[in-house]
GROMACS .gro file of N, CA and C in nm:
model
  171
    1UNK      N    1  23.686  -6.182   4.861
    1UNK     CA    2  23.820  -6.195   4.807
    1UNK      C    3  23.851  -6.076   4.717
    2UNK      N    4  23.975  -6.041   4.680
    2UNK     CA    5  23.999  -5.963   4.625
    2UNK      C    6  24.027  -6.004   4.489
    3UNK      N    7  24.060  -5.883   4.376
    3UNK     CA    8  24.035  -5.937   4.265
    3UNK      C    9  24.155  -6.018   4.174
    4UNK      N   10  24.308  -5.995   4.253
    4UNK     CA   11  24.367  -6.036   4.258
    4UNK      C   12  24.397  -6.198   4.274
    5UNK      N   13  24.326  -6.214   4.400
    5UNK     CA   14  24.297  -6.356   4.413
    5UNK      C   15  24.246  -6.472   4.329
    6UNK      N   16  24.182  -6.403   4.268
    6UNK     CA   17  24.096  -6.474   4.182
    6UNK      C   18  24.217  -6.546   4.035
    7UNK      N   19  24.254  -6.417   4.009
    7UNK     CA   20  24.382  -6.395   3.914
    7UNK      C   21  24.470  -6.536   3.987
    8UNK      N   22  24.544  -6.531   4.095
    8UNK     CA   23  24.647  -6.631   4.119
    8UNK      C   24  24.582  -6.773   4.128
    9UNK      N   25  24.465  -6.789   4.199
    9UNK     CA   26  24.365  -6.931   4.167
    9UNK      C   27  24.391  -6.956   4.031
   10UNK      N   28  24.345  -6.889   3.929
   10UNK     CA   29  24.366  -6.929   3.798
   10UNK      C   30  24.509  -6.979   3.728
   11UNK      N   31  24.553  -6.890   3.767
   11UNK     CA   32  24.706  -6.912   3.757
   11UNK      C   33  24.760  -7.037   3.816
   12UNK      N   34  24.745  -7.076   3.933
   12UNK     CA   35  24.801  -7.207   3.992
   12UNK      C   36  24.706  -7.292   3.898
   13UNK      N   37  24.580  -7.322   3.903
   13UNK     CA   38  24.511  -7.417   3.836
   13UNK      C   39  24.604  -7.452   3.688
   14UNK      N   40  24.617  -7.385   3.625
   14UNK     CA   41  24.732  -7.390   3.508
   14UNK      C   42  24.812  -7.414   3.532
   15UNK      N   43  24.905  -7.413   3.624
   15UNK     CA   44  25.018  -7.488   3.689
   15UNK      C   45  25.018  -7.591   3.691
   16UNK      N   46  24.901  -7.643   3.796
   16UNK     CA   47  24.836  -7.734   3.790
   16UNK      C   48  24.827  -7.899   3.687
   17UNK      N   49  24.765  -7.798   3.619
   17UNK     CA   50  24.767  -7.859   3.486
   17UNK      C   51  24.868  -7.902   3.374
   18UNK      N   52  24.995  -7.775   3.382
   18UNK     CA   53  25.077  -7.817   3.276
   18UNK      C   54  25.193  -7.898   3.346
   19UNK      N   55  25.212  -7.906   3.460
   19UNK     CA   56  25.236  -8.014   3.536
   19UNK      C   57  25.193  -8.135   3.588
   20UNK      N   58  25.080  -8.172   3.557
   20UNK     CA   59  24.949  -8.306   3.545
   20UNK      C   60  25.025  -8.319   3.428
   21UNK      N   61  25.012  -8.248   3.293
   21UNK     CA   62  25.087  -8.312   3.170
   21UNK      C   63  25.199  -8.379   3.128
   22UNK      N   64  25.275  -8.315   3.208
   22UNK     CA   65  25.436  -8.344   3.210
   22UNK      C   66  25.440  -8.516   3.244
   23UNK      N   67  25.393  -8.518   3.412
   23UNK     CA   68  25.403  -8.640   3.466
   23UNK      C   69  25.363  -8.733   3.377
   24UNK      N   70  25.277  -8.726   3.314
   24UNK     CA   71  25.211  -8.793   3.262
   24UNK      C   72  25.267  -8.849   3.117
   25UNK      N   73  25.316  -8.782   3.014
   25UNK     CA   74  25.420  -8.791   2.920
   25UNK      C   75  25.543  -8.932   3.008
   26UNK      N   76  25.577  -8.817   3.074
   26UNK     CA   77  25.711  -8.857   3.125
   26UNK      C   78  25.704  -9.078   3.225
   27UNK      N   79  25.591  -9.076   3.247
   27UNK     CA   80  25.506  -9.224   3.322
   27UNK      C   81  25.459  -9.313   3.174
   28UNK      N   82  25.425  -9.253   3.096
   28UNK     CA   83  25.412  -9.312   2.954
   28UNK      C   84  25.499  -9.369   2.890
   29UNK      N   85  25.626  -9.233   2.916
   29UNK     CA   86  25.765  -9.288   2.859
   29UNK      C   87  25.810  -9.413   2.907
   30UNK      N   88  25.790  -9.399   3.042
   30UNK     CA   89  25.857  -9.472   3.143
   30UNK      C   90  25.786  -9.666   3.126
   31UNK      N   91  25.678  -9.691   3.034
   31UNK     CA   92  25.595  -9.784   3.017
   31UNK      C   93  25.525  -9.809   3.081
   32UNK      N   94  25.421  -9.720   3.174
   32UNK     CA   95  25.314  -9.746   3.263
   32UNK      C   96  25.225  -9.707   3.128
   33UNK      N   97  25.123  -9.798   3.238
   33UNK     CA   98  25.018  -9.807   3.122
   33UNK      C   99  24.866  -9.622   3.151
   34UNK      N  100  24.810  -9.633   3.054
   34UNK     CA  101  24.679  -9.572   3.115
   34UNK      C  102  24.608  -9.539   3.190
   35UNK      N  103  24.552  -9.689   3.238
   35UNK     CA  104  24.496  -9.700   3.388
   35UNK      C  105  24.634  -9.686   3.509
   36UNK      N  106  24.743  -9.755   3.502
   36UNK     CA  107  24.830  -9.681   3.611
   36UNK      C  108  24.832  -9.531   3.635
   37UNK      N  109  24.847  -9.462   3.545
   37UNK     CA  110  24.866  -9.373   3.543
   37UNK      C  111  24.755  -9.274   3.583
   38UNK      N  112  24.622  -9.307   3.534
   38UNK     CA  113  24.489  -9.266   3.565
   38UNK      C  114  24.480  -9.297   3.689
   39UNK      N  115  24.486  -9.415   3.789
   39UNK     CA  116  24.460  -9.429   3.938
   39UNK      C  117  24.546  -9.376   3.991
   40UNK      N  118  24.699  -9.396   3.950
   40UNK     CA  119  24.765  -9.294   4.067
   40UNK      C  120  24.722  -9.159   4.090
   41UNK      N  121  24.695  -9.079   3.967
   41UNK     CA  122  24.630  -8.927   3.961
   41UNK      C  123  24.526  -8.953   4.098
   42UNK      N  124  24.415  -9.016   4.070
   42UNK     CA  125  24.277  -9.046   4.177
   42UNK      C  126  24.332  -9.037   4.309
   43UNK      N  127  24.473  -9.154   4.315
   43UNK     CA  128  24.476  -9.163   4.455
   43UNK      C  129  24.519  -9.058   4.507
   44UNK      N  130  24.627  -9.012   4.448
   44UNK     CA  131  24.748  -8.878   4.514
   44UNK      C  132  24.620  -8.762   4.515
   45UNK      N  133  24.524  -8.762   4.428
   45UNK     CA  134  24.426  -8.610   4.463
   45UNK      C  135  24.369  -8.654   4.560
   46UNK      N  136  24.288  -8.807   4.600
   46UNK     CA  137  24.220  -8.839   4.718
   46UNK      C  138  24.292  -8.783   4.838
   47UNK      N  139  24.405  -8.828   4.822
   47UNK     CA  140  24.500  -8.824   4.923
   47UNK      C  141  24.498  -8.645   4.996
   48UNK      N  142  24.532  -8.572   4.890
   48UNK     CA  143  24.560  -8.455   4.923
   48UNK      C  144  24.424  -8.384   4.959
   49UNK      N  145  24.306  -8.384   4.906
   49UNK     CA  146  24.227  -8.339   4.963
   49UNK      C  147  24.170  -8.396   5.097
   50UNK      N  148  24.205  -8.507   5.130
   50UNK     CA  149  24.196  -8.567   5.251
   50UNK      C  150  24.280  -8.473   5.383
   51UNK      N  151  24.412  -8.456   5.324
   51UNK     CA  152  24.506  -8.379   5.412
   51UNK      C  153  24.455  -8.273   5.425
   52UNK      N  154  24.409  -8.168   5.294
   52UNK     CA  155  24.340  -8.069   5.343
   52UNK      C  156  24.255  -8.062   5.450
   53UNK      N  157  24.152  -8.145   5.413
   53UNK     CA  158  23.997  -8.149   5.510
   53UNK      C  159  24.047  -8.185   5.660
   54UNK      N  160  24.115  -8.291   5.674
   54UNK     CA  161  24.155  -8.287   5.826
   54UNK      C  162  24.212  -8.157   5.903
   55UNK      N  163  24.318  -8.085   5.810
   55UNK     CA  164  24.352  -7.990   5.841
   55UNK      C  165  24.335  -7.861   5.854
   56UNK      N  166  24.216  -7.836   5.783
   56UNK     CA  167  24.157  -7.746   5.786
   56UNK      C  168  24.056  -7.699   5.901
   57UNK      N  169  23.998  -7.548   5.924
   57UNK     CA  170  23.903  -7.538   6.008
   57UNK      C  171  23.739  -7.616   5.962
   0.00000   0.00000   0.00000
């Protein structure tokens, strides 16, 4: 990979992240509890790395 690459991985991961935060505020507000909020995270990442792996080579 180039060294660039490495740079935008990081970059999305922080994306990532300050958008994991948001939702999360914003589902709090909304009166979900902890654990709602903690399993949906689990499922929607299960989920998506699932889509990956099928789809991938």
């Amino acid at each position: 990979m180039k060294t660039w690459h490495y740079a935008l991985l990081v970059f999305l991961g922080g994306c990532c992240y300050g958008a994991l935060s948001t939702f999360v505020k914003l589902a709090y507000h909304a009166g979900y509890t902890a654990a709602e909020v903690t399993g949906s995270q689990y499922l929607l990442g299960t989920l998506l790395i699932w889509m990956i792996a099928i789809f991938s080579k």
